[in-house]
């Protein structure tokens, strides 16, 4: 049976650029949606032969703000996907939504088009934090969107939150998390704020107007958030992602587990036949690239070596509750010296069960340090007896 693949469509439109955001997304006039759609349709057709004979088992519309996309364009894109790709083994179709553009009529449309899951960018239930982040919605809008989706009952849904916002207290973050859980959401993602180059926050930080919280505060919020979710029956299946049992994001799990995927749109990352490729990131650059026929030479392309595959297996495995399979690592030609594993086990951050290692307890806060240490100190398997 041919292995399934995944599809990702990047919808680069937003009502307003958030202060922390460095995604390929822009405040573009509605007229640009038509130009973007025409190129996406061509890109779907141009790449369809790559997927021949392979079923697609997850589709994800991300952004940007896919819920801003006009009905006509979303319908045309879905029709093209259905006509060109094999969706007979579909397990999950997701769409990212902003609370301010998520209305009841949208739910009927999404259901009719086959979407099964929504990821809603809530970020906070505090008006001052939303303003600070540059979000367009209010706490009331977020509540209304969650009520609407929850009452509708046809979709699994997830809420995103941000912690580590300057001025935010741990109590304020936990209040936002508790507010989200009132809606019995299937899934929660929470991310620590990071400052990315070129963003409004980077400018504010450079001018001294934005001071980030210290690591201790940041770690305290993460740990308290994990505890609250655990007490409500959510499982941490990835460092920033939590779900009710059996309700993880299948699409994101595919990324972390090496499933091949084709991605469409400006700055979209694909992984196929051992090559990672990124399409042109600027809006006009993407449209021009499409008009020229989607040549590979204009993409950033990286062929994955065994060394890259090893690094990815460690980095992506450790960030998941399932951990890293040591036999897979050995299969790629590497082993970890026992003393390196023992060092992290002794301090209660890493556990080993059979041929799997995984982070535990405080180890989740030291994901970067532990993965760097394992990568730096791994040995070629050929030098170590089995
Ligand atoms: S809504 Fe999302 S993609 Fe759009 S600017 Fe804000 S963070 Fe970025």
PDB file of C-alpha atoms in Angstrom, residues 50-242:
ATOM      1  CA  UNK A  50       4.558  14.055  -7.746  1.00  0.00           C
ATOM      2  CA  UNK A  51       1.720  12.673  -5.616  1.00  0.00           C
ATOM      3  CA  UNK A  52       0.497  10.186  -8.185  1.00  0.00           C
ATOM      4  CA  UNK A  53      -0.440   6.875  -6.571  1.00  0.00           C
ATOM      5  CA  UNK A  54      -0.072   8.318  -3.062  1.00  0.00           C
ATOM      6  CA  UNK A  55      -3.192   9.048  -0.989  1.00  0.00           C
ATOM      7  CA  UNK A  56      -3.389  12.329   0.930  1.00  0.00           C
ATOM      8  CA  UNK A  57      -4.430  11.731   4.523  1.00  0.00           C
ATOM      9  CA  UNK A  58      -4.268  15.235   6.009  1.00  0.00           C
ATOM     10  CA  UNK A  59      -4.829  18.701   4.536  1.00  0.00           C
ATOM     11  CA  UNK A  60      -4.016  21.887   6.438  1.00  0.00           C
ATOM     12  CA  UNK A  61      -4.903  25.456   5.459  1.00  0.00           C
ATOM     13  CA  UNK A  62      -2.590  27.700   7.498  1.00  0.00           C
ATOM     14  CA  UNK A  63      -1.438  31.250   7.352  1.00  0.00           C
ATOM     15  CA  UNK A  64      -1.863  34.039   7.593  1.00  0.00           C
ATOM     16  CA  UNK A  65      -5.575  33.918   8.245  1.00  0.00           C
ATOM     17  CA  UNK A  66      -7.313  31.319   6.072  1.00  0.00           C
ATOM     18  CA  UNK A  67     -10.677  32.299   7.567  1.00  0.00           C
ATOM     19  CA  UNK A  68     -10.327  35.619   5.678  1.00  0.00           C
ATOM     20  CA  UNK A  69     -10.348  33.829   2.337  1.00  0.00           C
ATOM     21  CA  UNK A  70     -13.460  34.544   0.268  1.00  0.00           C
ATOM     22  CA  UNK A  71     -15.846  31.607  -0.158  1.00  0.00           C
ATOM     23  CA  UNK A  72     -15.458  31.550  -3.938  1.00  0.00           C
ATOM     24  CA  UNK A  73     -11.681  31.081  -3.707  1.00  0.00           C
ATOM     25  CA  UNK A  74     -11.778  28.456  -0.964  1.00  0.00           C
ATOM     26  CA  UNK A  75     -14.359  26.468  -2.946  1.00  0.00           C
ATOM     27  CA  UNK A  76     -12.242  26.580  -6.102  1.00  0.00           C
ATOM     28  CA  UNK A  77      -9.092  25.472  -4.288  1.00  0.00           C
ATOM     29  CA  UNK A  78     -10.847  22.581  -2.549  1.00  0.00           C
ATOM     30  CA  UNK A  79     -12.450  21.491  -5.821  1.00  0.00           C
ATOM     31  CA  UNK A  80      -9.021  21.480  -7.468  1.00  0.00           C
ATOM     32  CA  UNK A  81      -7.480  19.468  -4.623  1.00  0.00           C
ATOM     33  CA  UNK A  82     -10.296  16.930  -4.848  1.00  0.00           C
ATOM     34  CA  UNK A  83      -9.954  16.583  -8.597  1.00  0.00           C
ATOM     35  CA  UNK A  84      -6.141  16.256  -8.633  1.00  0.00           C
ATOM     36  CA  UNK A  85      -5.295  14.345  -5.456  1.00  0.00           C
ATOM     37  CA  UNK A  86      -6.541  11.109  -3.925  1.00  0.00           C
ATOM     38  CA  UNK A  87      -8.419  12.025  -0.730  1.00  0.00           C
ATOM     39  CA  UNK A  88     -10.011   8.584  -0.281  1.00  0.00           C
ATOM     40  CA  UNK A  89      -8.005   7.951   2.897  1.00  0.00           C
ATOM     41  CA  UNK A  90      -8.481  11.412   4.417  1.00  0.00           C
ATOM     42  CA  UNK A  91      -8.150  11.459   8.214  1.00  0.00           C
ATOM     43  CA  UNK A  92      -8.133  15.188   8.999  1.00  0.00           C
ATOM     44  CA  UNK A  93      -8.748  18.503   7.216  1.00  0.00           C
ATOM     45  CA  UNK A  94      -7.825  21.563   9.275  1.00  0.00           C
ATOM     46  CA  UNK A  95      -8.174  25.283   8.852  1.00  0.00           C
ATOM     47  CA  UNK A  96      -6.627  28.067  10.945  1.00  0.00           C
ATOM     48  CA  UNK A  97      -9.079  30.769  11.955  1.00  0.00           C
ATOM     49  CA  UNK A  98      -8.954  34.138  13.601  1.00  0.00           C
ATOM     50  CA  UNK A  99     -11.832  34.746  16.067  1.00  0.00           C
ATOM     51  CA  UNK A 100     -12.812  37.969  14.291  1.00  0.00           C
ATOM     52  CA  UNK A 101     -13.467  36.208  10.975  1.00  0.00           C
ATOM     53  CA  UNK A 102     -15.102  33.058  12.346  1.00  0.00           C
ATOM     54  CA  UNK A 103     -18.860  33.321  11.932  1.00  0.00           C
ATOM     55  CA  UNK A 104     -21.681  30.766  11.784  1.00  0.00           C
ATOM     56  CA  UNK A 105     -21.926  30.906   7.967  1.00  0.00           C
ATOM     57  CA  UNK A 106     -18.220  30.024   7.791  1.00  0.00           C
ATOM     58  CA  UNK A 107     -18.855  26.849   9.780  1.00  0.00           C
ATOM     59  CA  UNK A 108     -21.486  25.685   7.289  1.00  0.00           C
ATOM     60  CA  UNK A 109     -19.056  26.389   4.452  1.00  0.00           C
ATOM     61  CA  UNK A 110     -16.149  24.569   6.121  1.00  0.00           C
ATOM     62  CA  UNK A 111     -18.317  21.572   6.919  1.00  0.00           C
ATOM     63  CA  UNK A 112     -19.610  21.410   3.357  1.00  0.00           C
ATOM     64  CA  UNK A 113     -16.039  21.567   2.037  1.00  0.00           C
ATOM     65  CA  UNK A 114     -14.941  18.677   4.258  1.00  0.00           C
ATOM     66  CA  UNK A 115     -12.991  20.406   7.031  1.00  0.00           C
ATOM     67  CA  UNK A 116     -12.998  18.416  10.268  1.00  0.00           C
ATOM     68  CA  UNK A 117     -10.856  20.560  12.542  1.00  0.00           C
ATOM     69  CA  UNK A 118     -10.239  24.207  13.366  1.00  0.00           C
ATOM     70  CA  UNK A 119      -7.274  25.861  14.972  1.00  0.00           C
ATOM     71  CA  UNK A 120      -8.317  29.192  16.487  1.00  0.00           C
ATOM     72  CA  UNK A 121      -5.775  31.921  17.285  1.00  0.00           C
ATOM     73  CA  UNK A 122      -7.011  33.086  20.684  1.00  0.00           C
ATOM     74  CA  UNK A 123      -3.620  34.059  22.223  1.00  0.00           C
ATOM     75  CA  UNK A 124      -5.127  35.660  25.357  1.00  0.00           C
ATOM     76  CA  UNK A 125      -8.405  36.519  27.066  1.00  0.00           C
ATOM     77  CA  UNK A 126      -7.024  39.818  28.416  1.00  0.00           C
ATOM     78  CA  UNK A 127      -7.710  42.983  26.438  1.00  0.00           C
ATOM     79  CA  UNK A 128      -4.428  44.640  27.465  1.00  0.00           C
ATOM     80  CA  UNK A 129      -2.371  41.611  26.323  1.00  0.00           C
ATOM     81  CA  UNK A 130      -4.230  41.385  23.008  1.00  0.00           C
ATOM     82  CA  UNK A 131      -3.547  45.075  22.401  1.00  0.00           C
ATOM     83  CA  UNK A 132       0.107  44.623  23.314  1.00  0.00           C
ATOM     84  CA  UNK A 133       0.372  41.695  20.880  1.00  0.00           C
ATOM     85  CA  UNK A 134      -1.275  43.754  18.136  1.00  0.00           C
ATOM     86  CA  UNK A 135      -4.183  41.347  17.693  1.00  0.00           C
ATOM     87  CA  UNK A 136      -7.345  42.589  15.983  1.00  0.00           C
ATOM     88  CA  UNK A 137      -9.797  40.694  18.164  1.00  0.00           C
ATOM     89  CA  UNK A 138     -11.050  41.288  21.706  1.00  0.00           C
ATOM     90  CA  UNK A 139     -11.712  38.795  24.535  1.00  0.00           C
ATOM     91  CA  UNK A 140     -15.426  39.071  23.731  1.00  0.00           C
ATOM     92  CA  UNK A 141     -14.827  38.164  20.086  1.00  0.00           C
ATOM     93  CA  UNK A 142     -12.732  35.178  21.161  1.00  0.00           C
ATOM     94  CA  UNK A 143     -15.486  33.978  23.493  1.00  0.00           C
ATOM     95  CA  UNK A 144     -18.123  34.369  20.808  1.00  0.00           C
ATOM     96  CA  UNK A 145     -16.049  32.384  18.276  1.00  0.00           C
ATOM     97  CA  UNK A 146     -15.443  29.560  20.769  1.00  0.00           C
ATOM     98  CA  UNK A 147     -19.107  29.472  21.772  1.00  0.00           C
ATOM     99  CA  UNK A 148     -20.140  29.319  18.123  1.00  0.00           C
ATOM    100  CA  UNK A 149     -17.761  26.461  17.254  1.00  0.00           C
ATOM    101  CA  UNK A 150     -18.506  24.566  20.483  1.00  0.00           C
ATOM    102  CA  UNK A 151     -22.291  24.823  20.049  1.00  0.00           C
ATOM    103  CA  UNK A 152     -21.998  23.813  16.406  1.00  0.00           C
ATOM    104  CA  UNK A 153     -20.413  20.488  17.421  1.00  0.00           C
ATOM    105  CA  UNK A 154     -19.306  19.389  13.952  1.00  0.00           C
ATOM    106  CA  UNK A 155     -15.584  20.114  14.343  1.00  0.00           C
ATOM    107  CA  UNK A 156     -12.704  19.216  16.567  1.00  0.00           C
ATOM    108  CA  UNK A 157     -11.157  22.504  17.634  1.00  0.00           C
ATOM    109  CA  UNK A 158      -7.978  23.823  19.116  1.00  0.00           C
ATOM    110  CA  UNK A 159      -7.117  27.138  20.774  1.00  0.00           C
ATOM    111  CA  UNK A 160      -3.679  28.804  20.604  1.00  0.00           C
ATOM    112  CA  UNK A 161      -2.352  30.878  23.497  1.00  0.00           C
ATOM    113  CA  UNK A 162       0.861  32.855  23.989  1.00  0.00           C
ATOM    114  CA  UNK A 163       2.745  33.110  27.264  1.00  0.00           C
ATOM    115  CA  UNK A 164       5.743  35.187  28.290  1.00  0.00           C
ATOM    116  CA  UNK A 165       4.148  38.418  27.037  1.00  0.00           C
ATOM    117  CA  UNK A 166       5.908  41.411  28.653  1.00  0.00           C
ATOM    118  CA  UNK A 167       3.944  42.496  31.702  1.00  0.00           C
ATOM    119  CA  UNK A 168       1.925  39.238  31.822  1.00  0.00           C
ATOM    120  CA  UNK A 169       1.739  37.508  35.188  1.00  0.00           C
ATOM    121  CA  UNK A 170       1.530  33.767  35.714  1.00  0.00           C
ATOM    122  CA  UNK A 171      -1.967  34.244  37.172  1.00  0.00           C
ATOM    123  CA  UNK A 172      -3.047  36.149  34.049  1.00  0.00           C
ATOM    124  CA  UNK A 173      -1.738  33.405  31.771  1.00  0.00           C
ATOM    125  CA  UNK A 174      -3.469  30.708  33.818  1.00  0.00           C
ATOM    126  CA  UNK A 175      -6.707  32.708  33.736  1.00  0.00           C
ATOM    127  CA  UNK A 176      -6.535  32.738  29.922  1.00  0.00           C
ATOM    128  CA  UNK A 177      -5.875  29.009  29.855  1.00  0.00           C
ATOM    129  CA  UNK A 178      -8.759  28.327  32.252  1.00  0.00           C
ATOM    130  CA  UNK A 179     -11.034  30.523  30.117  1.00  0.00           C
ATOM    131  CA  UNK A 180     -10.126  28.501  27.026  1.00  0.00           C
ATOM    132  CA  UNK A 181     -10.854  25.231  28.840  1.00  0.00           C
ATOM    133  CA  UNK A 182     -14.370  26.478  29.681  1.00  0.00           C
ATOM    134  CA  UNK A 183     -15.184  25.720  26.038  1.00  0.00           C
ATOM    135  CA  UNK A 184     -14.111  22.088  26.366  1.00  0.00           C
ATOM    136  CA  UNK A 185     -11.650  22.485  23.500  1.00  0.00           C
ATOM    137  CA  UNK A 186     -10.218  19.242  22.097  1.00  0.00           C
ATOM    138  CA  UNK A 187      -6.710  20.630  21.827  1.00  0.00           C
ATOM    139  CA  UNK A 188      -4.556  23.448  23.193  1.00  0.00           C
ATOM    140  CA  UNK A 189      -1.311  24.854  21.832  1.00  0.00           C
ATOM    141  CA  UNK A 190       0.660  27.351  23.871  1.00  0.00           C
ATOM    142  CA  UNK A 191       3.826  29.025  22.790  1.00  0.00           C
ATOM    143  CA  UNK A 192       6.364  31.155  24.611  1.00  0.00           C
ATOM    144  CA  UNK A 193       6.730  34.555  22.960  1.00  0.00           C
ATOM    145  CA  UNK A 194       9.964  34.956  21.028  1.00  0.00           C
ATOM    146  CA  UNK A 195      11.162  38.131  19.356  1.00  0.00           C
ATOM    147  CA  UNK A 196      11.795  37.662  15.642  1.00  0.00           C
ATOM    148  CA  UNK A 197      13.841  39.992  13.440  1.00  0.00           C
ATOM    149  CA  UNK A 198      11.866  42.497  11.423  1.00  0.00           C
ATOM    150  CA  UNK A 199       8.792  42.475  13.693  1.00  0.00           C
ATOM    151  CA  UNK A 200       7.252  45.406  15.544  1.00  0.00           C
ATOM    152  CA  UNK A 201       8.388  43.777  18.805  1.00  0.00           C
ATOM    153  CA  UNK A 202      11.990  43.629  17.548  1.00  0.00           C
ATOM    154  CA  UNK A 203      11.843  47.392  16.952  1.00  0.00           C
ATOM    155  CA  UNK A 204      10.356  47.990  20.389  1.00  0.00           C
ATOM    156  CA  UNK A 205      13.009  45.794  21.990  1.00  0.00           C
ATOM    157  CA  UNK A 206      15.823  47.625  20.172  1.00  0.00           C
ATOM    158  CA  UNK A 207      14.485  50.958  21.425  1.00  0.00           C
ATOM    159  CA  UNK A 208      14.238  49.653  24.996  1.00  0.00           C
ATOM    160  CA  UNK A 209      10.424  49.882  25.006  1.00  0.00           C
ATOM    161  CA  UNK A 210       9.944  46.117  25.374  1.00  0.00           C
ATOM    162  CA  UNK A 211      11.580  44.072  28.112  1.00  0.00           C
ATOM    163  CA  UNK A 212      11.126  40.295  27.928  1.00  0.00           C
ATOM    164  CA  UNK A 213      10.398  38.309  31.120  1.00  0.00           C
ATOM    165  CA  UNK A 214      13.244  36.439  32.768  1.00  0.00           C
ATOM    166  CA  UNK A 215      13.667  32.702  32.178  1.00  0.00           C
ATOM    167  CA  UNK A 216      12.344  31.869  35.654  1.00  0.00           C
ATOM    168  CA  UNK A 217       9.019  33.612  35.004  1.00  0.00           C
ATOM    169  CA  UNK A 218       8.759  32.045  31.580  1.00  0.00           C
ATOM    170  CA  UNK A 219       9.476  28.544  32.904  1.00  0.00           C
ATOM    171  CA  UNK A 220       7.024  29.032  35.767  1.00  0.00           C
ATOM    172  CA  UNK A 221       4.228  29.870  33.329  1.00  0.00           C
ATOM    173  CA  UNK A 222       4.994  26.856  31.156  1.00  0.00           C
ATOM    174  CA  UNK A 223       5.083  24.477  34.135  1.00  0.00           C
ATOM    175  CA  UNK A 224       1.889  25.887  35.665  1.00  0.00           C
ATOM    176  CA  UNK A 225       0.130  25.658  32.292  1.00  0.00           C
ATOM    177  CA  UNK A 226       1.150  22.017  31.876  1.00  0.00           C
ATOM    178  CA  UNK A 227      -0.121  21.219  35.382  1.00  0.00           C
ATOM    179  CA  UNK A 228      -3.502  22.849  34.755  1.00  0.00           C
ATOM    180  CA  UNK A 229      -3.931  20.968  31.497  1.00  0.00           C
ATOM    181  CA  UNK A 230      -2.899  17.682  33.064  1.00  0.00           C
ATOM    182  CA  UNK A 231      -5.407  18.176  35.905  1.00  0.00           C
ATOM    183  CA  UNK A 232      -8.129  18.593  33.258  1.00  0.00           C
ATOM    184  CA  UNK A 233      -7.236  15.388  31.430  1.00  0.00           C
ATOM    185  CA  UNK A 234      -5.141  16.787  28.561  1.00  0.00           C
ATOM    186  CA  UNK A 235      -2.026  14.947  27.408  1.00  0.00           C
ATOM    187  CA  UNK A 236       1.170  16.695  26.387  1.00  0.00           C
ATOM    188  CA  UNK A 237       2.097  14.971  23.152  1.00  0.00           C
ATOM    189  CA  UNK A 238       4.565  17.653  22.050  1.00  0.00           C
ATOM    190  CA  UNK A 239       6.360  20.354  23.979  1.00  0.00           C
ATOM    191  CA  UNK A 240       3.780  23.042  23.045  1.00  0.00           C
ATOM    192  CA  UNK A 241       0.790  20.865  22.141  1.00  0.00           C
ATOM    193  CA  UNK A 242      -1.791  19.198  24.366  1.00  0.00           C
TER     194      UNK A 242
END
